[in-house]
Coordinates of C-alpha atoms and ligand atoms in Angstrom, one line a residue:
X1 CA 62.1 164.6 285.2
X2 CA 59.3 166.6 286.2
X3 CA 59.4 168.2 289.6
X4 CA 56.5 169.7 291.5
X5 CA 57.8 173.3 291.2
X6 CA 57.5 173.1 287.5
X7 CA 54.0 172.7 287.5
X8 CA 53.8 176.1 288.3
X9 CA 56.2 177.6 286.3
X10 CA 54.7 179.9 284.2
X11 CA 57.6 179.2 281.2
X12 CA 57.5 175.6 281.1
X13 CA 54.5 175.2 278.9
X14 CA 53.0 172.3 281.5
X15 CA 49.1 172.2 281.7
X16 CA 48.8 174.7 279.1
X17 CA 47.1 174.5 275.6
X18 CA 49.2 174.8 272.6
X19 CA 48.6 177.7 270.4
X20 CA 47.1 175.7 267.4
X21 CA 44.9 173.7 269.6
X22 CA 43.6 177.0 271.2
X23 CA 43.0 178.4 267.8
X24 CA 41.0 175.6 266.0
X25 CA 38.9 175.5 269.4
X26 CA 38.3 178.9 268.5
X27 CA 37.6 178.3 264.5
X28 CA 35.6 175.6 264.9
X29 CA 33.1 177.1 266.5
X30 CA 32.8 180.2 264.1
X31 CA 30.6 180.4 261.3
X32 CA 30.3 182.5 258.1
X33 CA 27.6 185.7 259.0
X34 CA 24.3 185.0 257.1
X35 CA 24.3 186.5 254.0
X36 CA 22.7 189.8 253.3
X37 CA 21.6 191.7 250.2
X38 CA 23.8 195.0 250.6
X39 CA 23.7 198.2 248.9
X40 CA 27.3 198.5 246.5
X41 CA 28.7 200.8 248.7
X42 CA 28.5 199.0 252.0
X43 CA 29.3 195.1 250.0
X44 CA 32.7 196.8 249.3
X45 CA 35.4 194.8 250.8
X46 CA 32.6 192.1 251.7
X47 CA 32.9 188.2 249.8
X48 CA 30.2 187.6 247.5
X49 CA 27.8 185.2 248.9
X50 CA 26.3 183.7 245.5
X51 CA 27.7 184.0 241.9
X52 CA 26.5 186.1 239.3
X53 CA 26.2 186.0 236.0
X54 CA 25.4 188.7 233.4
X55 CA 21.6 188.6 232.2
X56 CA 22.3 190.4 229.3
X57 CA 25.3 191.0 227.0
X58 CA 27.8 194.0 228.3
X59 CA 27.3 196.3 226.4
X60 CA 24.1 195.8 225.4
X61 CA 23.9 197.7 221.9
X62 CA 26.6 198.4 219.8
X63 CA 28.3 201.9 219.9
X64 CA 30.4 204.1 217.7
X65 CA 34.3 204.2 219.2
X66 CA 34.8 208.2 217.2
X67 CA 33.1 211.2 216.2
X68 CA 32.3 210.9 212.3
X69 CA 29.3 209.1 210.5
X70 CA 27.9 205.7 210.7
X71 CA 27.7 204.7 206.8
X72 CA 27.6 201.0 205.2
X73 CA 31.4 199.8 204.2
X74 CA 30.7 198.5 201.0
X75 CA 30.1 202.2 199.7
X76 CA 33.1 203.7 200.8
X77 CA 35.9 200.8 200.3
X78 CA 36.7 202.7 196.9
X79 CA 36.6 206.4 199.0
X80 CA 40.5 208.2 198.6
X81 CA 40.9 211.8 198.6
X82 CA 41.3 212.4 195.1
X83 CA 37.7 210.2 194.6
X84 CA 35.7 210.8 197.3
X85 CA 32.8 209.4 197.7
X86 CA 29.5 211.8 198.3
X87 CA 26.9 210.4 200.7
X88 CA 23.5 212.5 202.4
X89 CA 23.4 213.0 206.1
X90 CA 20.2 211.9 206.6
X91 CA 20.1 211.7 210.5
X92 CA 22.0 212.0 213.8
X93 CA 22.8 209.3 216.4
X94 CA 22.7 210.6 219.9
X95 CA 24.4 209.3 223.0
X96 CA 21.6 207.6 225.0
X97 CA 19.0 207.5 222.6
X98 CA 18.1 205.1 220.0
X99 CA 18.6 206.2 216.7
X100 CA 15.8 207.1 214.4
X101 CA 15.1 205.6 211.3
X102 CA 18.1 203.3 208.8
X103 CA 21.0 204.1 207.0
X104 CA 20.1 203.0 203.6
X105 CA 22.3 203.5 200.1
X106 CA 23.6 206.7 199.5
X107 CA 23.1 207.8 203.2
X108 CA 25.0 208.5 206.4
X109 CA 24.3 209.6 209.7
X110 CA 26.3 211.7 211.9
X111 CA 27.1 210.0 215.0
X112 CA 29.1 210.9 218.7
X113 CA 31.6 208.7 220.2
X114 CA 29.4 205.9 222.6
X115 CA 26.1 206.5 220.5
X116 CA 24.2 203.7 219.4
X117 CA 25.2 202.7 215.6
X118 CA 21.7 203.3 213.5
X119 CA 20.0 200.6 211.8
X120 CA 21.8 199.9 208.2
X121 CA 25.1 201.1 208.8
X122 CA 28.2 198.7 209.9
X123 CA 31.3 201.0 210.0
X124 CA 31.8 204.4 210.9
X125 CA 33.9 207.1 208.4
X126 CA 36.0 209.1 211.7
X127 CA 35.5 212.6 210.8
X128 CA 39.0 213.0 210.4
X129 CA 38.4 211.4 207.0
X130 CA 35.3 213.3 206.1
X131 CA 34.6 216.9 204.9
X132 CA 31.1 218.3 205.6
X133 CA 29.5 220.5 202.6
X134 CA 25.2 221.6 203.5
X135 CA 23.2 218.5 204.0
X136 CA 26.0 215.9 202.7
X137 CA 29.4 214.5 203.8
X138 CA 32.5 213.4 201.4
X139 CA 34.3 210.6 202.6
X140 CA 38.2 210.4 201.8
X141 CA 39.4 206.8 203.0
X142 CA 37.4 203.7 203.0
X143 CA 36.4 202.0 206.5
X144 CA 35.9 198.3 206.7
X145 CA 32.9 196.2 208.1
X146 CA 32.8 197.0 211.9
X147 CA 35.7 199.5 212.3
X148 CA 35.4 201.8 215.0
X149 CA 32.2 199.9 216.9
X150 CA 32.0 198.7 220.1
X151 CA 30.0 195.8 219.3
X152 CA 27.6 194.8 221.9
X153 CA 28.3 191.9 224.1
X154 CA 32.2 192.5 223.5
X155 CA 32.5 192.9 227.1
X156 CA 30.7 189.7 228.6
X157 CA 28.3 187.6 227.4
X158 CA 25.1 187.3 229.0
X159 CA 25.0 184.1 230.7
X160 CA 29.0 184.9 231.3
X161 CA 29.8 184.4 235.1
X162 CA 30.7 187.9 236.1
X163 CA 32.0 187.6 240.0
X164 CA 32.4 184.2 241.6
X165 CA 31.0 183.6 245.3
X166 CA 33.8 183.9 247.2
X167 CA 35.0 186.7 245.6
X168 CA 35.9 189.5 247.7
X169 CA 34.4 193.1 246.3
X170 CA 36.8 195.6 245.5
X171 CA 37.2 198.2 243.1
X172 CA 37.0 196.2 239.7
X173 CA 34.3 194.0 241.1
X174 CA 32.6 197.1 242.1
X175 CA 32.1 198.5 238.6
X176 CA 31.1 195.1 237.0
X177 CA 28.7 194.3 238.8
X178 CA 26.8 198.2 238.8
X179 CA 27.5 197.8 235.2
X180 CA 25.4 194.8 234.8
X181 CA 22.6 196.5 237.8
X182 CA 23.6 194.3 240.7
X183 CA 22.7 197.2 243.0
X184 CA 22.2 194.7 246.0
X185 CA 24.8 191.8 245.7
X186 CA 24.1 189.4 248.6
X187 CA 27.0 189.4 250.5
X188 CA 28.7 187.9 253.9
X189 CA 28.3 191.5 256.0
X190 CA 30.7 192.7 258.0
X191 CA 31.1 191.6 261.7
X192 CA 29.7 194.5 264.3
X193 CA 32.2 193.6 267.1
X194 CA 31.4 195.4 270.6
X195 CA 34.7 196.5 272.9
X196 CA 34.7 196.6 276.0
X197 CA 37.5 197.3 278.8
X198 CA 37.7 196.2 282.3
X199 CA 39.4 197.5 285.2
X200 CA 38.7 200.1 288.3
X201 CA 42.2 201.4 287.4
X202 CA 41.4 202.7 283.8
X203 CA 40.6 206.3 282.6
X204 CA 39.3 207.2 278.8
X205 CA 42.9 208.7 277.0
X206 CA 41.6 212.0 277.3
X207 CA 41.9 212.4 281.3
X208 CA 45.4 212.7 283.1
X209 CA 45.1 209.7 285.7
X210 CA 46.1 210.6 289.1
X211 CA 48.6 207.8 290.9
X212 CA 48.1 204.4 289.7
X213 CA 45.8 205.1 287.3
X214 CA 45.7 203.8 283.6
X215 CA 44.3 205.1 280.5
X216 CA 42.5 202.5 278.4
X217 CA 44.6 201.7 275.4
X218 CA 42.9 198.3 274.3
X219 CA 39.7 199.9 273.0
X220 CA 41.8 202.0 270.2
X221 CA 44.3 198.8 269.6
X222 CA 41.5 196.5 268.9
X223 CA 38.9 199.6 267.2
X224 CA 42.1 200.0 264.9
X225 CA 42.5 196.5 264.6
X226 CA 38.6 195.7 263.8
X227 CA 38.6 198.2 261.5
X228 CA 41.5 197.2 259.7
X229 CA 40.6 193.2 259.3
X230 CA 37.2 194.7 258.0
X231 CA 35.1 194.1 261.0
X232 CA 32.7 197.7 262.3
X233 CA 33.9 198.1 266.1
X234 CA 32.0 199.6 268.4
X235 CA 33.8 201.2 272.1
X236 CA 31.3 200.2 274.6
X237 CA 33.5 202.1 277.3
X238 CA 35.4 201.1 280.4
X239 CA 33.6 198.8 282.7
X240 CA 34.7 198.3 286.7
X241 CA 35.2 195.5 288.1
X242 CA 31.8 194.8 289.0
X243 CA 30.2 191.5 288.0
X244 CA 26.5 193.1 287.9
X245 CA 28.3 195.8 286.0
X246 CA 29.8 193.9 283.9
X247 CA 26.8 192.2 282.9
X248 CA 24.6 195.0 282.4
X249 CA 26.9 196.1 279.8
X250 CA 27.6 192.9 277.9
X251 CA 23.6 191.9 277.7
X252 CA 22.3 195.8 276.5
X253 CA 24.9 195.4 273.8
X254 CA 23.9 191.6 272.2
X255 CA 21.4 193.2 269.7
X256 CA 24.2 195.3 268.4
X257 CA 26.8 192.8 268.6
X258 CA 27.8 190.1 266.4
X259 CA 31.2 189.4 268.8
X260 CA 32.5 190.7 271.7
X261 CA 35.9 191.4 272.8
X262 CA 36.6 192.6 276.5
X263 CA 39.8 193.4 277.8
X264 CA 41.5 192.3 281.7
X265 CA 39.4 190.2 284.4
X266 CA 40.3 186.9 283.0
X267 CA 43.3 185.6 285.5
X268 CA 42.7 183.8 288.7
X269 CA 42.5 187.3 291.0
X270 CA 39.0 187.3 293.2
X271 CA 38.6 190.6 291.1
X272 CA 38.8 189.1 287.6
X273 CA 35.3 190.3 286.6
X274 CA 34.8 189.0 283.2
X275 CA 35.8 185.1 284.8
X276 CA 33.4 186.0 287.9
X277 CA 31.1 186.7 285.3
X278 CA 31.3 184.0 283.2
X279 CA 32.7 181.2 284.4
X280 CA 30.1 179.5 286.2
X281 CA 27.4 179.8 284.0
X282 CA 29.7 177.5 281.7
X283 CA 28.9 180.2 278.5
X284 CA 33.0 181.4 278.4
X285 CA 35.7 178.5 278.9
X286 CA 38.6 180.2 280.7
X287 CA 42.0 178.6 279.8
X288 CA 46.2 178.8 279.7
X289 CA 47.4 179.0 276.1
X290 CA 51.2 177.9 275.6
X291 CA 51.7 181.4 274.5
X292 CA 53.9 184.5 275.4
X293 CA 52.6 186.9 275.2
X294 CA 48.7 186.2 276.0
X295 CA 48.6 183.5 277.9
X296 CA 45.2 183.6 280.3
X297 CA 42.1 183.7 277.4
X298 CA 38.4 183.3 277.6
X299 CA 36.4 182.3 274.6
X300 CA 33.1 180.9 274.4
X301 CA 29.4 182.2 273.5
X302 CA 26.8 184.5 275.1
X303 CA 23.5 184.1 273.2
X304 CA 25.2 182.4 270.4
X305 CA 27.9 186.1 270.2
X306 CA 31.4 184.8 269.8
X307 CA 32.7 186.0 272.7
X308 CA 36.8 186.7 273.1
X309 CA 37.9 187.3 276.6
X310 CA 41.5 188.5 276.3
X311 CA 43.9 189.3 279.2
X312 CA 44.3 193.5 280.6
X313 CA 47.9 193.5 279.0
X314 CA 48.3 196.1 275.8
X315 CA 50.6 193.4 273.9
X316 CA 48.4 190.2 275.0
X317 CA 45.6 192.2 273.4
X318 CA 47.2 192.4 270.4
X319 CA 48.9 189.4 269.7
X320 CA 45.3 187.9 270.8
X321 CA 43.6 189.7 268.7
X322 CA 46.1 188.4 266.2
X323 CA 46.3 184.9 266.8
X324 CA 42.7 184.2 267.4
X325 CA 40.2 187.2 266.7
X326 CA 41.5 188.0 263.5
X327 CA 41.1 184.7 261.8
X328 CA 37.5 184.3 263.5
X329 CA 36.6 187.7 262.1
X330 CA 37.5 186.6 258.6
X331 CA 35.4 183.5 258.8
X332 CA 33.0 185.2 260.1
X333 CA 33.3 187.2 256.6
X334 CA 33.6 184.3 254.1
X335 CA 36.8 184.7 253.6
X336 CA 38.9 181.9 252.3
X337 CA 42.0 183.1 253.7
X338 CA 41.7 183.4 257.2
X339 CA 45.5 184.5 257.8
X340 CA 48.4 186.7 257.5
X341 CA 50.9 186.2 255.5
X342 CA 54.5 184.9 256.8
X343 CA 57.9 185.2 255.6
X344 CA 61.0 183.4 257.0
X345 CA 63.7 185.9 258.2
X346 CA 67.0 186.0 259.5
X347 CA 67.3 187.2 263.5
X348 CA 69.5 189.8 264.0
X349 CA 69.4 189.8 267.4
X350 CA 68.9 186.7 270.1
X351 CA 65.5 186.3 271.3
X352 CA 65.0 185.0 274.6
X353 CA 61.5 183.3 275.2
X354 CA 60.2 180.7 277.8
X355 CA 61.3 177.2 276.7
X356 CA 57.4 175.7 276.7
X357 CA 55.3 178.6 274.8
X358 CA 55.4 179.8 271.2
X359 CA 56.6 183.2 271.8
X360 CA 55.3 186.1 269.5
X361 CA 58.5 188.5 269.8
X362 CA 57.8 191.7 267.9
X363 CA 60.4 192.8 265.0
X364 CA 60.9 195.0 262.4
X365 CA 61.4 193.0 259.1
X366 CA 62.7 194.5 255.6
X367 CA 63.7 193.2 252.3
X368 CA 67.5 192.5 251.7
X369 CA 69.2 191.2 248.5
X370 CA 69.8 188.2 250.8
X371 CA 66.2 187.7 251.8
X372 CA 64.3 189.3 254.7
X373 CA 65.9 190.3 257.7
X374 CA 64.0 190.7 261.2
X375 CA 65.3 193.1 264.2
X376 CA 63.7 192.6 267.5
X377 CA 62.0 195.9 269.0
X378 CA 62.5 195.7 272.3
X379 CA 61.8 193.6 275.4
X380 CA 59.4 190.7 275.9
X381 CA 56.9 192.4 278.3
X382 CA 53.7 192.3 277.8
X383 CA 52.9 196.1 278.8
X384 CA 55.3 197.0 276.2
X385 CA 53.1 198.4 274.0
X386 CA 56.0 200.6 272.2
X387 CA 57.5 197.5 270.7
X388 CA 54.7 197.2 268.9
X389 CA 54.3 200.5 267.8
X390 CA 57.9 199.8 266.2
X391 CA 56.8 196.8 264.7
X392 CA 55.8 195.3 261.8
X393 CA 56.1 191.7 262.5
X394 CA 55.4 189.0 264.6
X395 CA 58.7 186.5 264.9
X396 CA 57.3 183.3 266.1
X397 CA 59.6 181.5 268.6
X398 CA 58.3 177.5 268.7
X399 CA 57.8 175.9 272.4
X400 CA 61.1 173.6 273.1
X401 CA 63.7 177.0 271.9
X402 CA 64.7 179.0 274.6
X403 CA 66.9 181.5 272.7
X404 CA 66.6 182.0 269.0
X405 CA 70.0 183.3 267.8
X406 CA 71.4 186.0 266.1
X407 CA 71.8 184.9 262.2
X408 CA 69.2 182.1 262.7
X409 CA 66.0 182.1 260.7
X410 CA 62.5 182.3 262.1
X411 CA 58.8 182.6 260.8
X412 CA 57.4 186.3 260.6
X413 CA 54.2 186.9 260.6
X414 CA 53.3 190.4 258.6
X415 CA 50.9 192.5 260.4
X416 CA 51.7 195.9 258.5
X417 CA 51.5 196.2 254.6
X418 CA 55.0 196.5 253.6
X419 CA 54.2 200.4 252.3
X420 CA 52.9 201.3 255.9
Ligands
AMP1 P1 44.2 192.3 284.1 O1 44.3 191.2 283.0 O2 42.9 192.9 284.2 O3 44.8 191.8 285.4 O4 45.2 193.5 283.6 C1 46.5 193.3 283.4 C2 47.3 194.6 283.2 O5 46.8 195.2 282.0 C3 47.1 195.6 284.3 O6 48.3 196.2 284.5 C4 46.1 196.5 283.8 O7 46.1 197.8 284.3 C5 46.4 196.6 282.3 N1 45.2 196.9 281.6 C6 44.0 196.3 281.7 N2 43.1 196.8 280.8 C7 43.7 197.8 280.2 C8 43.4 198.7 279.2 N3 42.1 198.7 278.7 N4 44.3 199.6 278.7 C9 45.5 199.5 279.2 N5 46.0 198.7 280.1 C10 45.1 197.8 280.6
MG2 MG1 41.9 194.2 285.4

């Protein structure tokens, strides 16, 4: 039975929002970025928005594969090197020009690897197989009908679908489409996310903080982060607690923003700037999420910016980031995937959690012959930014399990490649 104290009680999960629910309030109100016809260099890593489809066959004229001479097969098919058989060079195809004039009976031309094949000729005699002598060649082994070309269209098609929408670019994708001169694909751009971080206590890394001063590490954990999932971040700087501050900051930022993410100010204290800011004008909901860590989070819209309030703690940050940002930045990209993948590992040690929130406990996962294997990295605290450091997984402790034992299996979620 419920008593009164547990309504307070920070692990009992009462009042708060389940992670999932928190996370589809979040999703559902992200859409896709408007497509935009980018350059190839900056639609890398984007999804294509639109599919394309070649407009003309790849390649687009038929090309010798070796250095010899382009010739017509029937003439040669009795050529050994006993019997050769004597034909006049009567041109030379060039790479990147169009051949002039036909290879007619009797005739060859001398042509480069990747030149156009001339009019007339269907087969070309490698020059291994070929002596020279003045103005005519001897060929020494016959070469059947379309031997060493490249024909044209051998590639694709035209009309072919090259890249699907939906696609995401990447190297291969890259070169097909410059092949067939889609210079601008249009494309879901990348998300310009704006960071900001709160607190009268914080100091850029660079300075040495006198007592009971901080140095802001949330900017470079979520600039890392941002630029990582693909998003271009942007450190707007450390803001005090100062609502008019505050404000001034956000609003000179919106035409440069397509999100925000701010950092501390979102508990109940009379100093939480970014709720002070916020909360009345009903743009940011302010909520409890059954979560550990990363429990207090803001999330709403300012001029129709996503905006992601996330608690001052270095691990709330990140697991936020995580949990909600991450899959609202890759919907925001098109992406059909919006999360990480998971693996279920065997605990080596107990993890301890509070009985009513998923808890994200940080471990180190590898590969064993008997499956993966997770190893916590340290305490549950959220200032314990180390643990992370150490990390490369998330172990995800469901609501209603106070300890998850040593030798029992959870559900990791991968933040590290496992060659990082
Ligand atoms: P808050 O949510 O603003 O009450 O902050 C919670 C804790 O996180 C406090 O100990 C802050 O000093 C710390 N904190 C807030 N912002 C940052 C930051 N940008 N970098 C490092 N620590 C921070
Ligand atoms: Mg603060």
């Amino acid at each position: 039975m419920a008593t009164p104290g547990h309504v307070h009680d920070h692990d009992s999960g009462e009042g708060l929002v389940p992670v999932d629910e928190a996370r589809e309030r979040v999703l559902s109100t992200i859409k896709p970025l408007q497509p935009l016809a980018l350059p190839l260099t900056e639609a890398y890593g984007c999804v294509l928005a639109e599919s394309l489809a070649a407009e003309r066959d790849i390649p687009d004229f038929a090309s010798s594969a070796m250095d010899g001479f382009a010739v017509r097969s029937s003439e040669i098919a009795s050529a050994t090197t006993t019997v050769p058989v004597e034909l006049r060079i009567v041109g030379r195809a060039m790479i990147g020009e169009r051949p002039e004039g036909t290879v007619g009976g009797g005739e060859a031309f001398a042509i480069a690897t990747g030149a156009p094949v001339p009019a007339g000729a269907d087969t070309i005699a490698p020059i291994e197989t070929c002596e020279v002598a003045g103005g005519s060649v001897r060929v020494l082994a016959p070469s059947i009908g379309g031997k060493h070309i490249r024909p044209s269209g051998e590639d694709v098609r035209a009309g072919e679908t090259l890249v699907q929408a939906g696609r995401r670019l990447q190297a291969p994708e890259l070169g097909l489409l410059a092949t067939a001169g889609f210079a601008h694909p249009l494309v879901h751009p990348r998300p310009r996310v704006v960071v900001l971080s709160t607190g009268d206590e914080l100091i850029p890394p660079s300075q040495n903080p006198d007592y009971g001063q901080v140095r802001d590490s949330n900017a470079y954990t979520l600039f890392a982060a941002l630029r990582e999932a693909g998003a271009v971040p942007t450190i707007a700087g450390i803001v005090r607690d100062d609502v008019d501050a505050f404000k001034e900051v956000v609003f000179s930022h919106l035409t440069q923003a397509d999100a925000f993410i701010s950092s501390g100010g979102v508990s109940v204290g009379e100093r939480d700037v970014v709720k002070a800011a916020f909360f009345r004008r009903g743009e940011v909901d302010f909520y409890r999420v059954a979560m550990q860590p990363g429990m207090p989070q803001g999330f709403g819209e300012i001029e129709g910016k996503p905006y992601f309030g996330l608690p001052g703690n270095p691990v709330s940050v990140f697991v936020s980031f995580e949990t909600f940002i991450r899959p609202a930045l890759m919907k925001m990209m098109g992406r059909r995937q919006l999360f990480r993948p998971q693996v279920p590992a065997r605990l080596e040690d107990d993890v301890t959690g509070p009985i009513g929130k998923t808890q994200f406990a940080r471990v180190r996962v590898r590969r064993t012959k008997d499956g993966w294997v997770a190893t916590p990295t340290g305490g549950r605290g959220s200032n314990l930014i180390a643990t992370v450091a150490k990390a490369n997984g998330l172990a995800i402790v469901p609501p209603g399990t106070q300890t998850a034992h040593a030798g029992s299996q959870v559900k990791v979620i991968l933040f590290r490649s496992m060659e990082d």
